[in-house]
XYZ file of C-alpha atoms in Angstrom:
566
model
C 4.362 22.632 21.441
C 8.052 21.430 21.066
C 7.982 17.479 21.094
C 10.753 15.901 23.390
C 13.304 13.682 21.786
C 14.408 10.677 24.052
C 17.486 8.948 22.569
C 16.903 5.075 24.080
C 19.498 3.580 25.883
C 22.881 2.378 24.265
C 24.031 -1.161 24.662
C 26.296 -1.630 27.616
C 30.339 -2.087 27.248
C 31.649 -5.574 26.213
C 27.963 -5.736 24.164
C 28.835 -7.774 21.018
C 27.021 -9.567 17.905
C 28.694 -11.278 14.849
C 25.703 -11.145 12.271
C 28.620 -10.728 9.406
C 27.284 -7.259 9.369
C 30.292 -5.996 7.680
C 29.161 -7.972 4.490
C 26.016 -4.984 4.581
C 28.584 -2.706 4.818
C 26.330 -1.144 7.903
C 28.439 0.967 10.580
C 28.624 -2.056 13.942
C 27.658 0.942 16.675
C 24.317 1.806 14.454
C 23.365 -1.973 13.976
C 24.190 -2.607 18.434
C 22.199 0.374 19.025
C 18.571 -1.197 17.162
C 19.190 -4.656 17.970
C 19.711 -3.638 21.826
C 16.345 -0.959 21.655
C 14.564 -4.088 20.755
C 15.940 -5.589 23.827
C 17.326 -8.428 21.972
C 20.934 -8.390 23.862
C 22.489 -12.200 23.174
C 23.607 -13.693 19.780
C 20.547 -15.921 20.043
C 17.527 -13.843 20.335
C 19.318 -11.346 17.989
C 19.529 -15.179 15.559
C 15.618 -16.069 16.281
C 14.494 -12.564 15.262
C 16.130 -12.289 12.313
C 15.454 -15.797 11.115
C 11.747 -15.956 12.517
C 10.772 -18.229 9.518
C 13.346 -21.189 10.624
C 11.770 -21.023 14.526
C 9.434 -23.761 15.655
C 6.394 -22.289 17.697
C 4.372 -24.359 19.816
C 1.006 -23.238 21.996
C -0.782 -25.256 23.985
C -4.579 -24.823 23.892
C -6.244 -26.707 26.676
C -9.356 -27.525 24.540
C -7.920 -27.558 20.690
C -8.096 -31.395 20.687
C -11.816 -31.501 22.127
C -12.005 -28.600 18.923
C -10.637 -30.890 16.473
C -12.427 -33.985 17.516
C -15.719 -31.898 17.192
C -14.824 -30.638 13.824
C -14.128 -33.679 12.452
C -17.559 -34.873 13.661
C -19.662 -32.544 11.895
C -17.833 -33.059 8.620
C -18.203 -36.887 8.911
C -21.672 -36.580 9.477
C -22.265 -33.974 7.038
C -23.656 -31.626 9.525
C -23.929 -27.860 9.107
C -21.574 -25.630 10.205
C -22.123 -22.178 10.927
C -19.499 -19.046 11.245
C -19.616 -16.049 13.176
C -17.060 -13.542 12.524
C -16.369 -10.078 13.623
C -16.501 -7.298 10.975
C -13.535 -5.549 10.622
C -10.434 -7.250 8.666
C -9.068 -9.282 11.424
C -12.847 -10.866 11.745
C -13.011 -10.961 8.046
C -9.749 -12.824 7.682
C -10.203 -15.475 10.280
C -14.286 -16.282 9.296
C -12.855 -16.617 5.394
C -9.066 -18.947 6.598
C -12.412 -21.043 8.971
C -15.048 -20.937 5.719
C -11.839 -22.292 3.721
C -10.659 -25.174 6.476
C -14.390 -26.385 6.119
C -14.819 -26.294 2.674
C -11.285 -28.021 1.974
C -12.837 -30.966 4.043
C -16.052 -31.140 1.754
C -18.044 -29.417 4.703
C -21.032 -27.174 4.584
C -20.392 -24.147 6.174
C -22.689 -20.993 6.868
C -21.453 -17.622 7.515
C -22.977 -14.142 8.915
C -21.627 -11.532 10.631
C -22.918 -8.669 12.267
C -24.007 -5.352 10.604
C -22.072 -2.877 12.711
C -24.931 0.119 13.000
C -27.678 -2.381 13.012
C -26.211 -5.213 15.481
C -23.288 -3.908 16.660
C -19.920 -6.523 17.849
C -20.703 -9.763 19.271
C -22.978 -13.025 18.945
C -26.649 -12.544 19.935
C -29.600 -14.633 20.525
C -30.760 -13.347 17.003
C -27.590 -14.913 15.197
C -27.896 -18.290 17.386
C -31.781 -18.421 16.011
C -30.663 -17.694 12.784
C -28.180 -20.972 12.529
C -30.782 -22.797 13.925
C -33.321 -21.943 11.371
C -30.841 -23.254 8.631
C -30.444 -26.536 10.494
C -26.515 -25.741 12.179
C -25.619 -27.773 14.232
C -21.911 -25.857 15.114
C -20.814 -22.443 15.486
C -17.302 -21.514 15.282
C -16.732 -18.151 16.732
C -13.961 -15.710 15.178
C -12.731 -13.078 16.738
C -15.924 -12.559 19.090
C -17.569 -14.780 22.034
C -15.443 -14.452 25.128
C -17.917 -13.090 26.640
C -21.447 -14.282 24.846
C -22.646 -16.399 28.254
C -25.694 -16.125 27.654
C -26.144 -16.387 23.918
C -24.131 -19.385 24.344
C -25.883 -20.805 26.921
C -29.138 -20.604 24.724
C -27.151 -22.215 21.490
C -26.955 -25.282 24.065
C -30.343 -25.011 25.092
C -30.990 -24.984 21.088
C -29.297 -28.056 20.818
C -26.117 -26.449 18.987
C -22.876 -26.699 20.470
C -20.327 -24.006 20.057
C -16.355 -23.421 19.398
C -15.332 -20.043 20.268
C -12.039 -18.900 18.559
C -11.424 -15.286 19.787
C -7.976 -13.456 21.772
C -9.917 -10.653 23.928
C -9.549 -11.202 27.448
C -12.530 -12.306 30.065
C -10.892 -13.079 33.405
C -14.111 -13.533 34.809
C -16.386 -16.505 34.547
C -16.115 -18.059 31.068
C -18.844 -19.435 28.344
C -20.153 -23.293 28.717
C -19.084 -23.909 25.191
C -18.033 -27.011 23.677
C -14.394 -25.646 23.217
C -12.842 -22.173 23.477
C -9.423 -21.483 21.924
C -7.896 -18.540 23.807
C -4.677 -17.461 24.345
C -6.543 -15.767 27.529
C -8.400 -18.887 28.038
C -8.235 -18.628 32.137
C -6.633 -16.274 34.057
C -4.197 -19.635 35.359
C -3.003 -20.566 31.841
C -2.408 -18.333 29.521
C -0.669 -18.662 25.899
C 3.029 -16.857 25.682
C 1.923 -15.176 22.153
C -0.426 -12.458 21.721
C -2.407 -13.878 18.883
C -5.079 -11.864 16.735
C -8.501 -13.510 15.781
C -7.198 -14.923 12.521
C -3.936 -16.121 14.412
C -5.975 -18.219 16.628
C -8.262 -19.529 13.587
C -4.801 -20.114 12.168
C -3.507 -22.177 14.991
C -6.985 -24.396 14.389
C -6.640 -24.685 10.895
C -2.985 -25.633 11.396
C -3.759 -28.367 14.274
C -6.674 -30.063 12.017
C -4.544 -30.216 8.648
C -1.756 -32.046 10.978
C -4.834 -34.617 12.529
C -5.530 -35.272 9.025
C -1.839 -35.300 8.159
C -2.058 -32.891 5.332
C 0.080 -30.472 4.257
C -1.806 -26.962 5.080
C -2.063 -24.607 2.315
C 0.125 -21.187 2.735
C -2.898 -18.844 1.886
C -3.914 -19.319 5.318
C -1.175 -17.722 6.622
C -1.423 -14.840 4.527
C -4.934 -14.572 5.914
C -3.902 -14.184 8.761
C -0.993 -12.118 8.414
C -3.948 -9.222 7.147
C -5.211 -9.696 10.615
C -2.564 -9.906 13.025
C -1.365 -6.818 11.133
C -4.593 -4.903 10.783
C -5.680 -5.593 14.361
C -2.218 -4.233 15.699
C -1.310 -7.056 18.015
C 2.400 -7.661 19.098
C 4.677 -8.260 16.646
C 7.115 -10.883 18.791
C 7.845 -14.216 19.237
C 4.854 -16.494 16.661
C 3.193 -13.377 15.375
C 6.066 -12.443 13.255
C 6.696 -15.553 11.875
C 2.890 -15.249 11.012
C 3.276 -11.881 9.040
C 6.868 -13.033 7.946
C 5.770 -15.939 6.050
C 1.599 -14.558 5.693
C 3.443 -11.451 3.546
C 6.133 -14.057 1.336
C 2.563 -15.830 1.026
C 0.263 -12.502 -0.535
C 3.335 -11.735 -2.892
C 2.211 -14.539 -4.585
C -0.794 -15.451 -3.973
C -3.119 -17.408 -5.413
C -6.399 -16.314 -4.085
C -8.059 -13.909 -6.976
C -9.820 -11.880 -4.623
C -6.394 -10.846 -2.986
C -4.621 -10.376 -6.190
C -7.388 -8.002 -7.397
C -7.667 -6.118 -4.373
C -3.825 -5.368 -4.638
C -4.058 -4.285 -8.118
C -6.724 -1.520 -6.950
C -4.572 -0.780 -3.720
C -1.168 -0.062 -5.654
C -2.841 2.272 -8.240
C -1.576 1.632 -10.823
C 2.393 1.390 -9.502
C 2.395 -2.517 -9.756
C 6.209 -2.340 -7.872
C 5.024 -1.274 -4.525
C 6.094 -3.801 -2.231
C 3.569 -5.843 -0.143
C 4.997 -4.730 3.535
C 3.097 -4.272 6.375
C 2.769 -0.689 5.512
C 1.560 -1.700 2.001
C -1.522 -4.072 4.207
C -2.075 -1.139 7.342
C -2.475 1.888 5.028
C -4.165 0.527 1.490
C -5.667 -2.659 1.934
C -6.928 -2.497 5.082
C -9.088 0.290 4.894
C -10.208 -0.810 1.920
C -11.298 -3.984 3.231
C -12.854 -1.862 6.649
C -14.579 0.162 3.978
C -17.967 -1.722 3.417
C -18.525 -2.709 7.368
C -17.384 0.646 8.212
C -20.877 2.062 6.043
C -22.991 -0.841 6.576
C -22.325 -4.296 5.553
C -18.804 -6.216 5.503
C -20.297 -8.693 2.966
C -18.585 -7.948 -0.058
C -15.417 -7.819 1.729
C -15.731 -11.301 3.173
C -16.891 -12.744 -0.056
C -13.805 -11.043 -1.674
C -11.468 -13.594 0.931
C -13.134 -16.713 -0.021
C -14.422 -15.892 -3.780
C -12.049 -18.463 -6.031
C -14.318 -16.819 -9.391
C -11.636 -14.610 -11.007
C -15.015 -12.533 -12.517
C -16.221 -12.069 -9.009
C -12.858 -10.892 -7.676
C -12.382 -7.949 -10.256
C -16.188 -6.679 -9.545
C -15.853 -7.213 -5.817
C -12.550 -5.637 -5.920
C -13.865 -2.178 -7.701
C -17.037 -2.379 -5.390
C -14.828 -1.913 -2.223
C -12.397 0.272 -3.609
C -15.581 2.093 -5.095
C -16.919 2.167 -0.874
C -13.430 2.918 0.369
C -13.661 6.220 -2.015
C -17.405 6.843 -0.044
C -15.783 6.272 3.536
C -12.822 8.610 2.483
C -15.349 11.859 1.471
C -17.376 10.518 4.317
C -14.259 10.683 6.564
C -13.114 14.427 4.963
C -17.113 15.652 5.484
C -16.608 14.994 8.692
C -13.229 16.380 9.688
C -14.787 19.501 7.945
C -17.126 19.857 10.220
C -15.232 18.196 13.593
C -13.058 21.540 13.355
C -15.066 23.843 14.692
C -16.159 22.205 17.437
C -12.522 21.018 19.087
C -11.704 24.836 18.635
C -14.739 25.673 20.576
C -13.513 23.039 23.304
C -9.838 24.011 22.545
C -9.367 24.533 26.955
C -10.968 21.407 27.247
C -8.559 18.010 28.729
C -11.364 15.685 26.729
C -13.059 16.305 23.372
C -16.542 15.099 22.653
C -17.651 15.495 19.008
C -21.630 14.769 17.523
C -21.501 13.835 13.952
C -24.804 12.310 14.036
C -25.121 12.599 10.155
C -22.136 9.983 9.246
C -22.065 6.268 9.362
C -21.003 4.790 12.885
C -17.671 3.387 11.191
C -16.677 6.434 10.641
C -16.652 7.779 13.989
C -13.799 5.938 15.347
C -11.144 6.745 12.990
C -12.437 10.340 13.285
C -11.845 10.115 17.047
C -8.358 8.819 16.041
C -7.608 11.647 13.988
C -8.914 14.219 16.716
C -6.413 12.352 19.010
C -3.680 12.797 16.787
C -4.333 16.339 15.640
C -4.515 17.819 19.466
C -3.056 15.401 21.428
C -5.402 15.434 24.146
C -8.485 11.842 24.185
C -11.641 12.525 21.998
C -15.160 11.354 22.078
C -16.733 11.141 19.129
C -20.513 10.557 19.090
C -23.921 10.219 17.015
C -27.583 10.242 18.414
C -29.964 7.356 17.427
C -33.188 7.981 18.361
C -32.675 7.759 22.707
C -29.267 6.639 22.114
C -26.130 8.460 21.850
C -23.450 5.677 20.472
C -19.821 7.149 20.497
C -16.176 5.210 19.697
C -13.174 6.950 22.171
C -9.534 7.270 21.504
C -6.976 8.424 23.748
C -3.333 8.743 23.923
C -0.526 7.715 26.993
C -1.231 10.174 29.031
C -4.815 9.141 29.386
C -6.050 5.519 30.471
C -9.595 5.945 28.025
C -10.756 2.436 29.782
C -10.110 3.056 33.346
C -11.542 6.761 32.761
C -15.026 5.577 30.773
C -15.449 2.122 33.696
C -15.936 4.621 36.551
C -19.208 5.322 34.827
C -20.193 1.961 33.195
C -23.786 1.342 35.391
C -25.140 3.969 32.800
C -23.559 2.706 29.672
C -25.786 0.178 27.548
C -23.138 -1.059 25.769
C -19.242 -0.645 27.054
C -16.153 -2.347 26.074
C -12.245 -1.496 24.824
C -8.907 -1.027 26.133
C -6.397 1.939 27.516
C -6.329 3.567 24.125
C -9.761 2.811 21.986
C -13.090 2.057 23.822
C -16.290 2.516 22.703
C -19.822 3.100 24.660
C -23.970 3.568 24.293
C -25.556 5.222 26.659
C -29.251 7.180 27.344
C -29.363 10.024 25.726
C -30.483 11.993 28.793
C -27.373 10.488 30.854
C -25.086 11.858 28.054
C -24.239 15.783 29.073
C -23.975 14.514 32.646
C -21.382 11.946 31.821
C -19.541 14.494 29.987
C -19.207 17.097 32.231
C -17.876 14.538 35.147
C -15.378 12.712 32.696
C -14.192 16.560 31.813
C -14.278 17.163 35.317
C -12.317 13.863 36.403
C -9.793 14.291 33.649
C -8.507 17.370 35.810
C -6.809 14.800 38.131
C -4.916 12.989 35.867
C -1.875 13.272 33.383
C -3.822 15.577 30.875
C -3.621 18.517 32.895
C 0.227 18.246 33.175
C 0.469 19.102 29.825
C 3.187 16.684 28.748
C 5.206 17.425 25.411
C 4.895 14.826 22.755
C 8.375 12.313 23.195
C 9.865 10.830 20.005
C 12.127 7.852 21.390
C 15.350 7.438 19.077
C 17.263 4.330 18.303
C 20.382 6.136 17.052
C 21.950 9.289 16.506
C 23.760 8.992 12.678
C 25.838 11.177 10.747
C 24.856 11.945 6.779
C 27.190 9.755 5.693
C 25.603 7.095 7.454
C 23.044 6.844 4.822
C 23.699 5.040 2.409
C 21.863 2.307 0.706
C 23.017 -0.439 2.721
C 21.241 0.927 5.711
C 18.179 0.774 3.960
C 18.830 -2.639 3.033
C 19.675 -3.488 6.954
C 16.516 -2.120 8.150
C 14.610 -3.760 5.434
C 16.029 -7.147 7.326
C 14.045 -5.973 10.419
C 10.464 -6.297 8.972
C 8.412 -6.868 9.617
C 7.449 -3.521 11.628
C 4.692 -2.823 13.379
C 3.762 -3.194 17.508
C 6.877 -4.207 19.514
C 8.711 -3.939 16.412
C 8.302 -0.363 15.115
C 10.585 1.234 12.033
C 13.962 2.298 13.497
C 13.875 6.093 14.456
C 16.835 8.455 13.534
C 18.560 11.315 14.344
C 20.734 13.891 12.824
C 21.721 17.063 14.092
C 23.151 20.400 12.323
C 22.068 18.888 8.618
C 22.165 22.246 6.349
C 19.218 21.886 3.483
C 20.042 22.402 -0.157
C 16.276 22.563 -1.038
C 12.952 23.357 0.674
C 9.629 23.121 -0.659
C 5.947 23.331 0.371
C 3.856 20.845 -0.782
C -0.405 19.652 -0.670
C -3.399 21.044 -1.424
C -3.017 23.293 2.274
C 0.812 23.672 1.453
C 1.217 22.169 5.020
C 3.816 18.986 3.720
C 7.449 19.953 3.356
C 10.171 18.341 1.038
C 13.620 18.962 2.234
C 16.706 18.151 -0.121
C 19.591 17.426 1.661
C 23.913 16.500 -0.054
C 25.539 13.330 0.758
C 28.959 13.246 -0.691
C 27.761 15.095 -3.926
C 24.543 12.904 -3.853
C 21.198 13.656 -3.203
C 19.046 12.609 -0.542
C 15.217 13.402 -0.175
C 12.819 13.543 2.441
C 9.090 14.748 3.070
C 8.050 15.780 6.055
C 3.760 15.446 6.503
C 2.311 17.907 8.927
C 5.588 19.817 8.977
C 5.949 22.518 6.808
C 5.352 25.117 9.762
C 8.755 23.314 11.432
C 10.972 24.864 8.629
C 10.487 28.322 6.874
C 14.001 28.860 5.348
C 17.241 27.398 4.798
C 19.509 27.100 8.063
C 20.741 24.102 10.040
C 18.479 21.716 11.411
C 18.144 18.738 13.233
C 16.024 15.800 11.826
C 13.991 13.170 13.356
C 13.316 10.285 10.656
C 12.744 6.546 9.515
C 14.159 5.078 6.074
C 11.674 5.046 3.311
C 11.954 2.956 0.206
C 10.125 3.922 -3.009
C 9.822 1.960 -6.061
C 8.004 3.371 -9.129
C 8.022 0.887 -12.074
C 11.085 -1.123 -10.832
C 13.138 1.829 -10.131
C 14.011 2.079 -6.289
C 14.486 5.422 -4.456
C 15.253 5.811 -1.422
C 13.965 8.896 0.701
C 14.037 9.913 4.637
C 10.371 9.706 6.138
C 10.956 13.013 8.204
C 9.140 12.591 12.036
C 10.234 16.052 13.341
C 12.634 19.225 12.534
C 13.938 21.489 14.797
C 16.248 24.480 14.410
C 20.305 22.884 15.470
C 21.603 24.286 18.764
C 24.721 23.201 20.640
C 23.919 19.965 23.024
C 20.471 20.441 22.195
C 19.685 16.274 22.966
């Protein structure tokens, strides 16, 4: 199916910025176009975004003082502490910047997070029992506890009073804890920034190093720049100061857990640049890896580890796991095939690979998505249980879809896009059929074409290296913020070439003013079987391979060139 290219709108007449963009040498009507996509239309947002680093943020949290006070109580009285994190990487990063804060202050401090097949997400009455059997006397929350009520409830009634740190939304009636530090913290006040769990661990780690008027170290940013990146939160306003500075912070960090896991990551290419692309697609999964087939512990121990011994081994465990998950992850793409062909006139996709590791299901479902556009459900058995992880794409409100059945689900929880459920095993064909059945009335049967939205249409000569270097002054990229897409129409190939083990990649060489210009296209070799004019769809890639820098086009789509054809 023929994707549909949407050029975004073009800054209105009289638009103007002076951002001494001439000095870049980058054409005025390409540099209007991105900064006005990005809705950033007056000389001072277009001045705050690009020098995030020099704003002051400020967020008021109704209850960070009663947080602080509490805090500051336990570590003058040498009381235990206790942790509870989440387990993927934006859990992991905010329980290791809160195990750091505590130890810092000469505090005793007690972590344990959740085994994702065995205990699945959230605080339980079995964790609570567990800190009270080693004498804490406060939990901090990360990430998680929003909506723990009742475990919370019975942490009071244990005599242990709780701090929940977390940024998923409960409008309805919230916890009786101590302190809870929310940007959602009532549906009346809300906080202007979308934080991730680590940015709101930040925010407390920032406001108790000013009550004790100390400088904070930076390797809590970059913390929790891995989670505000890895958990895909907006990257606007605070958050990209966050990653901004969080990023400057890994390129040099000190923390020997970090600098080993990057070693592993970059194979071997010690250049590549630590980007947000560097964190989403190589550390990340890496640090997912162990929680994603089992156990997140040698993961968090990795963030707060200061034994350079430890790091290496730690470091070659997990990349040792994340090699597991990856032939765990092909294994079951192998065998998820099959089965969406069999469903291939199906509006929803529901896929049993009962044999693999629960993490492994949701970026399975993800791929699904991806591969046939249409929302996939993909599910295991346990025992009388069927436990599946959901993802969907715009045309189909996952959340909304799944919460018309939620009286039969066990468990339930997730947003528009990613949800995930347990439910009965004898309520599960049922369910299926009506969700199938339901999906009929929505925008999956309309059969939408994929749209590509375009900040500018260029000409070849456009590309040159100083548009690399502009865009490399918009990271960094990622939600609200994405890579700036490109367009070029009737671009005649000097060079094709079909590349991967399925031949299913495509390199395209293209002439610049005598100069060659690459680009690889993945998933597109089938776009392009010979050399004729094209148009490309693309964002600016920089390579750089033992300090040499190359710069390539990341190619998004191809289609044959025709007159007016945008």
């Amino acid at each position: 199916m023929k994707n549909e290219w949407i050029l975004k709108s073009y800054p209105k007449e009289g638009f103007f910025i002076n951002l001494n963009l001439n000095k870049l040498n980058i054409p005025y009507h390409i540099a209007s176009k991105i900064f006005w996509s990005r809705d950033l239309r007056n000389q001072e947002d277009i001045q705050k975004f690009m020098n995030v680093n020099e704003n002051n943020f400020y967020s008021k949290f109704t209850h960070m003082n009663l947080a602080i006070e509490r805090i500051n109580y336990a570590l003058k009285n040498n009381e235990k502490i206790g942790v509870f994190g989440d387990f993927d990487v934006d859990g992991l990063s905010g329980t290791a910047l809160i195990i750091r804060l505590v130890k810092n202050f000469s505090g005793k401090i007690y972590p344990l997070i959740p085994k994702r097949e065995q205990d699945g997400h959230g605080l339980t009455k079995k964790f609570v029992d567990a800190f009270k059997d080693i004498g804490v006397k406060l939990i901090i929350t990360v990430d998680t506890g929003s909506t723990s009520l009742e475990e919370i409830d019975y942490a009071n009634f244990m005599g242990i009073d709780t701090i929940i740190t977390d940024h998923h939304l409960n409008d309805d009636e919230q916890p009786n804890a101590y302190a809870i530090i929310n940007p959602h913290e009532s549906s009346n006040h809300k906080i202007q920034n979308d934080y991730s769990g680590s940015g709101v661990a930040l925010k407390l780690a920032e406001e108790f190093y000013k009550f004790k008027n100390i400088e904070m170290p930076d390797y809590f940013t970059s913390l929790a720049a891995l989670g505000t990146i890895s958990d895909q939160v907006s990257l606007k306003s605070e958050n990209r100061k966050i990653v901004s500075e969080g990023l400057k912070a890994l390129g040099k960090t000190n923390l020997p857990g970090l600098r080993e896991l990057f070693i592993v990551s970059r194979q071997n290419n010690s250049s590549v640049k630590i980007n947000t692309e560097f964190i989403s697609y190589y550390v990340a999964p890496r640090l997912n890896a162990p929680g994603r087939l089992g156990d997140s512990e040698p993961s968090l121990q990795l963030l707060i580890t200061n034994d350079e011994t430890e790091a290496k081994l730690l470091a070659n465990k997990i990349n040792f796991q994340n090699e597991q998950r990856k032939n765990y992850s092909s294994k079951a793409w192998d065998l998820a095939i099959p089965i969406i062909e069999k469903q291939k006139h199906d509006l929803i996709l529901a896929v049993d690979l009962s044999d693999f590791p629960l993490g492994i299901l949701g970026p399975i479902a993800g791929k699904i998505c991806e591969y046939t556009s249409k929302p996939a459900i993909v599910y295991k058995i346990d025992s009388n249980l069927i436990k599946a992880s959901c993802r969907s794409n715009e045309n189909y409100d996952l959340f909304s879809g799944l919460s018309e059945f939620s009286k039969n689900f066990e468990r339930f929880g997730g947003h528009k896009r990613a949800a995930g459920f347990t439910i009965k095993k004898e309520l599960f064909d049922d369910f299926i059929f009506q969700l199938k059945n339901n999906a009929v009335f929505s925008k999956l049967s309309s059969h939408e074409n994929k749209k590509i939205e375009i900040d500018a249409e260029i000409d070849v000569e456009d590309l040159t290296p100083s548009l690399w270097k502009f865009t490399d002054l918009l990271e960094p990229f990622g939600v609200n913020n994405p890579e700036p897409i490109f367009l070029i129409k009737n671009l005649l190939p000097n060079e094709i070439s079909k590349v991967g083990k399925e031949k299913n990649h495509v390199k395209i060489n293209f002439n610049r003013n005598g100069k060659k210009i690459e680009s690889i296209g993945f998933n597109l070799a089938e776009k392009i079987s010979k050399i004729e004019q094209i148009d490309i769809v693309f964002t600016l890639k920089t390579n750089i391979w033992r300090e040499k820098v190359n710069y390539q086009l990341n190619l998004i789509d191809i289609e044959k060139s025709q007159r007016n054809s945008l």
